[in-house]
Amino acid sequence: MLGTLMILVGPALGFRLLGCLGIRRFATWRASFTHGLAVMLVATATAHFTPPSVSMIPSHDDLSAMVPPFVPFPHAMVYVTGALEFLGAAGLLRATTRPAAGISLALLFALMLPANIYAALEDIPLNGAPATPLWFRIPEQLLFIVLALWAATTAREVPRRVTDERSGEGEGFGAGSGHAHWTDTGSLGSGR
């Protein structure tokens, strides 16, 4: 039940740790969770193409069983949504594509919610495990939607020059001791 959530949270915490160690790409929680969401999407998208002989993750057949009866071509839909998840993950990695990817993923998560509800109500097992109960499934899906929309806002942040706290300088190029840098977090790379 917590597997997908851990695939999101674990990498996000790892990325945030890298940010604390000075890697500016992960200097904020938003950036870290955006990349964690991308990792999660690669893992979940992989399941859309996995044959039943692989038992480590859910298979294509497991996911096809989750598709509600009113959706045509369930096997094809699983392949399509898997491809869209891969594209969304790639889109989250670049600031220029992040807004479109985040909004598109939020829509995709919303469109996939009926399949998750159907699987819970019909008690459809996933990789041999019992179906995830609705009390967990719906909030989890809403979390994914919120994170995708949060990620979509990151590219709108305008980079600005930050002043070196030690010298108090930083107006224009060449000012200060060379310690000022460009950031989109509003902090000196600490991400706090």
Coordinates of N, CA and C in Angstrom, one line a residue:
M1 N 0.8 -1.2 0.0 CA 0.0 0.0 0.0 C 0.9 1.3 0.0
L2 N 2.0 1.2 0.7 CA 2.8 2.4 0.8 C 3.9 2.4 -0.3
G3 N 4.0 1.4 -1.1 CA 5.1 1.3 -2.0 C 5.3 2.5 -2.9
T4 N 4.2 2.9 -3.6 CA 4.4 4.0 -4.6 C 4.7 5.3 -3.8
L5 N 4.1 5.5 -2.7 CA 4.4 6.7 -1.9 C 5.9 6.7 -1.4
M6 N 6.4 5.6 -1.1 CA 7.8 5.5 -0.7 C 8.8 5.7 -1.9
I7 N 8.3 5.3 -3.1 CA 9.1 5.6 -4.3 C 9.2 7.1 -4.6
L8 N 8.2 7.8 -4.1 CA 8.2 9.3 -4.2 C 9.0 9.9 -3.1
V9 N 8.7 9.6 -1.9 CA 9.3 10.3 -0.7 C 10.8 9.9 -0.6
G10 N 11.1 8.7 -0.7 CA 12.6 8.3 -0.6 C 13.5 9.1 -1.5
P11 N 13.3 9.1 -2.8 CA 14.1 9.9 -3.6 C 14.0 11.4 -3.4
A12 N 12.8 11.9 -3.0 CA 12.7 13.3 -2.7 C 13.6 13.7 -1.5
L13 N 13.6 12.9 -0.5 CA 14.4 13.2 0.7 C 15.9 13.1 0.3
G14 N 16.2 12.1 -0.6 CA 17.6 12.0 -1.0 C 18.1 13.2 -1.8
F15 N 17.2 13.7 -2.7 CA 17.5 14.9 -3.5 C 17.6 16.1 -2.5
R16 N 16.8 16.2 -1.5 CA 16.8 17.3 -0.6 C 18.1 17.3 0.2
L17 N 18.6 16.1 0.5 CA 19.9 16.0 1.2 C 21.0 16.5 0.3
L18 N 20.9 16.1 -1.0 CA 21.9 16.7 -1.9 C 21.9 18.2 -2.0
G19 N 20.7 18.7 -1.9 CA 20.5 20.2 -1.9 C 21.2 20.8 -0.6
C20 N 21.0 20.1 0.5 CA 21.7 20.6 1.8 C 23.2 20.5 1.7
L21 N 23.7 19.6 0.8 CA 25.1 19.4 0.7 C 25.7 20.4 -0.4
G22 N 24.8 21.2 -0.9 CA 25.3 22.2 -1.9 C 25.0 22.1 -3.3
I23 N 24.2 21.1 -3.7 CA 23.8 20.9 -5.1 C 22.6 21.8 -5.3
R24 N 22.8 22.9 -5.9 CA 21.7 23.9 -6.0 C 20.5 23.5 -6.7
R25 N 20.6 22.5 -7.6 CA 19.4 22.0 -8.3 C 18.3 21.5 -7.3
F26 N 18.8 21.0 -6.2 CA 17.9 20.4 -5.2 C 17.8 21.3 -3.9
A27 N 18.0 22.6 -4.1 CA 18.1 23.5 -3.0 C 16.7 23.8 -2.3
T28 N 15.6 23.4 -2.9 CA 14.3 23.6 -2.2 C 13.6 22.3 -2.1
W29 N 12.6 22.3 -1.3 CA 11.7 21.1 -1.1 C 10.9 20.9 -2.4
R30 N 10.5 22.0 -3.1 CA 9.8 21.9 -4.3 C 10.6 21.2 -5.4
A31 N 11.8 21.6 -5.5 CA 12.7 21.0 -6.6 C 12.9 19.5 -6.2
S32 N 13.1 19.2 -5.0 CA 13.4 17.8 -4.6 C 12.2 17.0 -4.8
F33 N 11.0 17.5 -4.4 CA 9.8 16.7 -4.7 C 9.4 16.6 -6.1
T34 N 9.7 17.6 -6.9 CA 9.5 17.5 -8.4 C 10.3 16.4 -9.0
H35 N 11.6 16.3 -8.6 CA 12.5 15.2 -9.1 C 12.0 13.9 -8.5
G36 N 11.6 13.9 -7.2 CA 11.1 12.6 -6.6 C 9.9 12.1 -7.4
L37 N 9.0 13.0 -7.8 CA 7.8 12.7 -8.6 C 8.3 12.1 -9.9
A38 N 9.3 12.6 -10.5 CA 9.8 12.1 -11.8 C 10.3 10.6 -11.6
V39 N 11.0 10.4 -10.5 CA 11.5 9.0 -10.2 C 10.3 8.1 -10.0
M40 N 9.3 8.5 -9.3 CA 8.1 7.7 -9.1 C 7.4 7.4 -10.4
L41 N 7.4 8.4 -11.3 CA 6.7 8.2 -12.5 C 7.4 7.2 -13.4
V42 N 8.8 7.2 -13.4 CA 9.5 6.2 -14.2 C 9.2 4.8 -13.6
A43 N 9.2 4.7 -12.3 CA 8.9 3.4 -11.7 C 7.5 2.9 -12.1
T44 N 6.5 3.8 -11.9 CA 5.1 3.4 -12.2 C 4.9 3.2 -13.7
A45 N 5.5 4.0 -14.5 CA 5.4 3.8 -16.0 C 6.0 2.5 -16.4
T46 N 7.0 2.1 -15.8 CA 7.7 0.8 -16.1 C 6.7 -0.3 -15.9
A47 N 5.9 -0.3 -14.9 CA 4.9 -1.3 -14.6 C 3.9 -1.5 -15.8
H48 N 3.6 -0.4 -16.5 CA 2.7 -0.4 -17.6 C 3.1 -1.3 -18.7
F49 N 4.4 -1.6 -18.8 CA 5.0 -2.4 -19.8 C 5.6 -3.7 -19.4
T50 N 5.5 -4.0 -18.1 CA 6.1 -5.2 -17.5 C 5.3 -6.5 -17.7
P51 N 5.9 -7.5 -18.2 CA 5.2 -8.8 -18.4 C 4.8 -9.5 -17.1
P52 N 3.8 -10.3 -17.1 CA 3.4 -11.0 -15.8 C 4.6 -11.9 -15.2
S53 N 5.6 -12.3 -16.0 CA 6.6 -13.1 -15.4 C 7.5 -12.4 -14.5
V54 N 7.5 -11.0 -14.5 CA 8.3 -10.2 -13.5 C 7.4 -10.0 -12.3
S55 N 8.0 -10.4 -11.1 CA 7.1 -10.4 -9.9 C 7.5 -9.3 -9.0
M56 N 8.6 -8.5 -9.3 CA 9.0 -7.4 -8.4 C 8.1 -6.2 -8.4
I57 N 7.4 -6.0 -9.5 CA 6.5 -4.8 -9.6 C 5.2 -5.3 -10.3
P58 N 4.1 -4.5 -10.1 CA 2.9 -4.9 -10.8 C 3.2 -5.0 -12.3
S59 N 2.4 -5.9 -13.0 CA 2.6 -6.1 -14.4 C 1.5 -5.3 -15.2
H60 N 1.7 -5.4 -16.5 CA 0.7 -4.8 -17.4 C -0.6 -5.4 -17.2
D61 N -0.7 -6.7 -17.0 CA -2.0 -7.4 -16.8 C -2.6 -6.9 -15.5
D62 N -1.8 -6.7 -14.4 CA -2.4 -6.2 -13.2 C -3.1 -4.8 -13.4
L63 N -2.4 -3.9 -14.1 CA -2.9 -2.6 -14.4 C -4.1 -2.6 -15.3
S64 N -4.1 -3.5 -16.3 CA -5.2 -3.6 -17.2 C -6.5 -4.1 -16.5
A65 N -6.3 -4.9 -15.4 CA -7.5 -5.4 -14.6 C -8.1 -4.2 -13.9
M66 N -7.3 -3.1 -13.6 CA -7.8 -2.0 -12.9 C -8.7 -1.1 -13.7
V67 N -8.6 -1.2 -15.0 CA -9.3 -0.3 -15.9 C -10.8 -0.6 -15.8
P68 N -11.6 0.4 -15.5 CA -13.1 0.2 -15.4 C -13.7 -0.3 -16.7
P69 N -14.8 -1.0 -16.7 CA -15.4 -1.6 -17.9 C -15.8 -0.5 -18.9
F70 N -16.1 0.7 -18.5 CA -16.6 1.7 -19.4 C -15.5 2.3 -20.3
V71 N -14.2 2.0 -20.0 CA -13.1 2.5 -20.7 C -12.8 1.5 -21.8
P72 N -12.8 1.9 -23.1 CA -12.5 0.9 -24.2 C -11.0 0.6 -24.3
F73 N -10.7 -0.5 -24.8 CA -9.3 -1.0 -25.0 C -8.4 -0.9 -23.8
P74 N -8.7 -1.6 -22.8 CA -8.0 -1.5 -21.5 C -6.5 -1.7 -21.7
H75 N -6.1 -2.7 -22.4 CA -4.6 -3.0 -22.6 C -4.0 -1.8 -23.3
A76 N -4.6 -1.3 -24.3 CA -4.0 -0.1 -25.0 C -4.0 1.1 -24.1
M77 N -5.0 1.3 -23.3 CA -5.0 2.5 -22.4 C -3.9 2.4 -21.4
V78 N -3.5 1.2 -20.9 CA -2.4 1.0 -20.0 C -1.1 1.4 -20.7
Y79 N -0.9 1.0 -21.9 CA 0.3 1.4 -22.6 C 0.3 2.9 -22.8
V80 N -0.8 3.5 -23.2 CA -0.8 4.9 -23.5 C -0.5 5.7 -22.2
T81 N -1.2 5.3 -21.1 CA -0.9 6.0 -19.8 C 0.5 5.8 -19.3
G82 N 1.1 4.6 -19.6 CA 2.5 4.4 -19.3 C 3.4 5.3 -20.0
A83 N 3.2 5.4 -21.3 CA 4.0 6.3 -22.2 C 3.8 7.8 -21.7
L84 N 2.6 8.2 -21.3 CA 2.4 9.5 -20.9 C 3.1 9.8 -19.5
E85 N 3.2 8.8 -18.7 CA 3.9 8.9 -17.4 C 5.4 9.1 -17.7
F86 N 6.0 8.3 -18.7 CA 7.4 8.5 -19.0 C 7.6 9.9 -19.6
L87 N 6.7 10.4 -20.4 CA 6.9 11.7 -21.0 C 6.8 12.8 -19.9
G88 N 5.8 12.6 -19.0 CA 5.7 13.5 -17.9 C 6.9 13.6 -17.0
A89 N 7.5 12.4 -16.7 CA 8.7 12.4 -15.9 C 9.8 13.2 -16.6
A90 N 10.0 12.9 -17.9 CA 11.0 13.7 -18.6 C 10.7 15.2 -18.6
G91 N 9.5 15.5 -18.8 CA 9.1 16.9 -18.8 C 9.4 17.7 -17.5
L92 N 9.3 16.9 -16.4 CA 9.5 17.6 -15.1 C 11.0 18.0 -14.9
L93 N 11.9 17.4 -15.6 CA 13.3 17.6 -15.4 C 13.8 18.9 -15.9
R94 N 13.1 19.5 -16.9 CA 13.6 20.8 -17.5 C 12.6 21.9 -17.1
A95 N 13.2 23.0 -16.8 CA 12.4 24.1 -16.3 C 11.5 24.6 -17.4
T96 N 11.9 24.5 -18.7 CA 11.1 25.0 -19.8 C 9.9 24.2 -20.1
T97 N 10.0 22.9 -19.8 CA 8.8 22.0 -20.0 C 8.0 21.6 -18.7
R98 N 8.6 22.0 -17.6 CA 8.0 21.7 -16.3 C 6.5 22.2 -16.1
P99 N 6.2 23.4 -16.5 CA 4.8 23.8 -16.4 C 3.8 23.0 -17.1
A100 N 4.1 22.7 -18.4 CA 3.2 21.9 -19.2 C 3.2 20.4 -18.7
A101 N 4.3 19.9 -18.3 CA 4.4 18.6 -17.8 C 3.6 18.5 -16.5
G102 N 3.7 19.4 -15.6 CA 3.0 19.4 -14.3 C 1.5 19.4 -14.5
I103 N 1.1 20.3 -15.3 CA -0.4 20.5 -15.6 C -0.9 19.2 -16.3
S104 N -0.2 18.7 -17.2 CA -0.6 17.5 -17.9 C -0.6 16.3 -17.0
L105 N 0.3 16.2 -16.1 CA 0.3 15.1 -15.2 C -0.8 15.2 -14.2
A106 N -1.1 16.4 -13.7 CA -2.3 16.6 -12.8 C -3.5 16.1 -13.5
L107 N -3.7 16.4 -14.8 CA -4.9 16.0 -15.5 C -4.8 14.5 -15.7
L108 N -3.7 13.9 -16.0 CA -3.6 12.4 -16.1 C -3.9 11.8 -14.8
F109 N -3.4 12.3 -13.7 CA -3.7 11.7 -12.4 C -5.2 11.7 -12.1
A110 N -5.8 12.9 -12.5 CA -7.3 13.0 -12.3 C -8.0 12.0 -13.2
L111 N -7.6 11.8 -14.4 CA -8.3 10.9 -15.3 C -8.1 9.4 -14.9
M112 N -7.0 9.1 -14.2 CA -6.7 7.8 -13.8 C -7.4 7.5 -12.4
L113 N -7.9 8.5 -11.7 CA -8.5 8.2 -10.4 C -9.7 7.2 -10.5
P114 N -10.6 7.3 -11.6 CA -11.6 6.3 -11.6 C -11.1 4.8 -11.7
A115 N -9.9 4.6 -12.3 CA -9.4 3.2 -12.3 C -8.9 2.8 -10.9
N116 N -8.4 3.8 -10.2 CA -8.0 3.5 -8.8 C -9.2 3.2 -7.9
I117 N -10.2 4.0 -8.1 CA -11.5 3.8 -7.3 C -12.1 2.4 -7.7
Y118 N -12.1 2.1 -9.0 CA -12.7 0.9 -9.4 C -11.9 -0.3 -8.8
A119 N -10.6 -0.2 -8.9 CA -9.8 -1.3 -8.3 C -10.0 -1.5 -6.8
A120 N -10.2 -0.4 -6.1 CA -10.4 -0.5 -4.7 C -11.8 -1.1 -4.4
L121 N -12.8 -0.6 -5.1 CA -14.2 -1.1 -4.9 C -14.4 -2.6 -5.3
E122 N -13.7 -3.0 -6.4 CA -13.8 -4.3 -6.9 C -12.8 -5.3 -6.2
D123 N -12.0 -4.7 -5.3 CA -11.0 -5.5 -4.6 C -10.0 -6.2 -5.6
I124 N -9.6 -5.5 -6.6 CA -8.6 -6.0 -7.6 C -7.2 -6.0 -7.0
P125 N -6.6 -7.2 -6.9 CA -5.2 -7.2 -6.4 C -4.2 -6.6 -7.3
L126 N -3.1 -6.1 -6.8 CA -2.1 -5.5 -7.6 C -0.8 -6.3 -7.2
N127 N -0.3 -7.0 -8.2 CA 0.9 -7.8 -8.0 C 0.7 -8.8 -6.8
G128 N -0.5 -9.3 -6.7 CA -0.7 -10.3 -5.7 C -1.1 -9.8 -4.3
A129 N -0.9 -8.5 -4.1 CA -1.2 -7.8 -2.9 C -2.7 -7.4 -2.9
P130 N -3.3 -7.3 -1.7 CA -4.7 -6.8 -1.7 C -4.8 -5.4 -2.3
A131 N -6.0 -5.1 -2.7 CA -6.3 -3.8 -3.3 C -6.1 -2.7 -2.2
T132 N -5.6 -1.6 -2.7 CA -5.4 -0.4 -1.8 C -6.8 0.1 -1.4
P133 N -7.0 0.3 -0.1 CA -8.4 0.8 0.3 C -8.6 2.3 -0.2
L134 N -9.8 2.6 -0.4 CA -10.1 4.0 -0.8 C -9.7 5.0 0.1
W135 N -9.7 4.8 1.4 CA -9.3 5.8 2.4 C -7.9 6.2 2.2
F136 N -7.0 5.3 1.6 CA -5.7 5.6 1.3 C -5.5 6.0 -0.2
R137 N -6.2 5.4 -1.1 CA -6.0 5.6 -2.5 C -6.4 7.0 -2.9
I138 N -7.5 7.5 -2.5 CA -7.9 8.8 -3.0 C -7.0 9.9 -2.5
P139 N -6.7 10.0 -1.2 CA -5.7 11.0 -0.7 C -4.4 10.9 -1.4
E140 N -3.9 9.6 -1.7 CA -2.6 9.5 -2.3 C -2.7 10.1 -3.7
Q141 N -3.8 9.8 -4.5 CA -3.9 10.3 -5.8 C -4.0 11.9 -5.8
L142 N -4.7 12.4 -4.8 CA -4.8 13.9 -4.6 C -3.4 14.5 -4.3
L143 N -2.6 13.8 -3.5 CA -1.3 14.2 -3.3 C -0.5 14.3 -4.6
F144 N -0.6 13.3 -5.5 CA 0.1 13.3 -6.7 C -0.3 14.5 -7.6
I145 N -1.6 14.8 -7.6 CA -2.2 15.9 -8.3 C -1.6 17.2 -7.8
V146 N -1.6 17.4 -6.5 CA -1.1 18.6 -5.9 C 0.4 18.8 -6.2
L147 N 1.2 17.7 -6.1 CA 2.6 17.8 -6.3 C 2.9 18.1 -7.8
A148 N 2.1 17.6 -8.7 CA 2.3 17.9 -10.1 C 2.0 19.4 -10.4
L149 N 1.0 19.9 -9.7 CA 0.6 21.3 -9.9 C 1.7 22.2 -9.2
W150 N 2.2 21.8 -8.1 CA 3.3 22.5 -7.4 C 4.5 22.5 -8.3
A151 N 4.8 21.4 -8.9 CA 6.0 21.3 -9.8 C 5.8 22.3 -11.0
A152 N 4.6 22.4 -11.5 CA 4.3 23.3 -12.6 C 4.6 24.7 -12.4
T153 N 4.6 25.1 -11.1 CA 4.9 26.5 -10.8 C 6.4 26.8 -10.7
T154 N 7.2 25.9 -10.7 CA 8.7 26.1 -10.4 C 9.3 26.9 -11.6
A155 N 8.9 26.7 -12.8 CA 9.5 27.4 -13.9 C 9.1 28.8 -14.0
R156 N 8.1 29.2 -13.3 CA 7.7 30.6 -13.3 C 8.5 31.5 -12.3
E157 N 9.2 30.8 -11.5 CA 10.1 31.6 -10.6 C 11.2 32.3 -11.3
V158 N 11.4 33.6 -11.1 CA 12.4 34.3 -11.9 C 13.7 34.3 -11.1
P159 N 14.8 33.9 -11.8 CA 16.1 33.9 -11.1 C 16.4 35.3 -10.8
R160 N 17.0 35.5 -9.6 CA 17.5 36.9 -9.3 C 18.8 36.8 -8.6
R161 N 19.6 37.8 -8.6 CA 20.9 37.9 -8.1 C 20.8 38.0 -6.6
V162 N 21.5 37.2 -5.8 CA 21.5 37.3 -4.4 C 22.8 37.9 -3.9
T163 N 22.7 38.7 -2.9 CA 23.8 39.4 -2.3 C 24.6 38.5 -1.4
D164 N 25.9 38.7 -1.4 CA 26.7 38.0 -0.4 C 26.5 38.6 0.9
E165 N 26.0 37.7 1.9 CA 25.7 38.2 3.2 C 26.9 38.8 3.9
R166 N 28.1 38.3 3.6 CA 29.3 38.8 4.3 C 29.7 40.2 3.9
S167 N 29.6 40.5 2.6 CA 30.1 41.7 2.1 C 29.0 42.8 2.0
G168 N 27.7 42.3 1.9 CA 26.6 43.2 1.7 C 26.5 43.8 0.3
E169 N 27.4 43.3 -0.6 CA 27.4 43.8 -1.9 C 26.7 42.9 -2.9
G170 N 26.5 43.3 -4.1 CA 25.8 42.4 -5.0 C 25.0 43.2 -6.1
E171 N 25.2 44.5 -6.1 CA 24.5 45.3 -7.1 C 25.2 45.2 -8.4
G172 N 24.7 44.6 -9.4 CA 25.3 44.6 -10.7 C 26.4 43.6 -10.8
F173 N 26.9 43.4 -12.0 CA 27.9 42.5 -12.3 C 29.3 43.0 -11.8
G174 N 30.1 42.1 -11.2 CA 31.4 42.4 -10.8 C 31.4 43.1 -9.4
A175 N 30.3 43.3 -8.8 CA 30.3 43.8 -7.4 C 30.5 42.8 -6.4
G176 N 31.0 43.1 -5.3 CA 31.2 42.1 -4.2 C 32.5 41.3 -4.4
S177 N 32.6 40.3 -3.6 CA 33.8 39.4 -3.7 C 33.6 38.2 -4.5
G178 N 32.6 38.2 -5.4 CA 32.4 37.0 -6.2 C 31.6 35.9 -5.6
H179 N 31.0 36.2 -4.4 CA 30.3 35.1 -3.7 C 28.8 35.2 -4.0
A180 N 28.3 36.2 -4.7 CA 26.9 36.3 -5.0 C 26.6 35.3 -6.2
H181 N 25.5 34.7 -6.3 CA 25.1 33.9 -7.4 C 23.7 34.0 -7.8
W182 N 23.3 33.4 -8.9 CA 21.9 33.5 -9.3 C 21.2 32.4 -8.7
T183 N 19.9 32.6 -8.3 CA 19.1 31.6 -7.7 C 17.6 31.8 -8.0
D184 N 16.9 30.8 -8.0 CA 15.4 30.9 -8.2 C 14.7 30.5 -6.9
T185 N 15.5 30.5 -5.8 CA 14.9 30.0 -4.6 C 14.7 31.2 -3.6
G186 N 15.3 32.3 -3.9 CA 15.2 33.4 -3.0 C 16.1 33.3 -1.8
S187 N 17.1 32.3 -1.8 CA 18.0 32.2 -0.7 C 19.4 31.9 -1.2
L188 N 20.3 31.9 -0.4 CA 21.7 31.6 -0.8 C 22.0 30.1 -0.9
G189 N 21.1 29.4 -1.6 CA 21.3 28.0 -1.8 C 21.0 27.1 -0.7
S190 N 20.6 27.7 0.4 CA 20.2 26.9 1.6 C 18.9 26.2 1.4
G191 N 18.0 26.9 0.6 CA 16.7 26.3 0.4 C 15.7 26.4 1.6
R192 N 16.1 27.1 2.6 CA 15.2 27.2 3.8 C 14.2 28.3 3.6

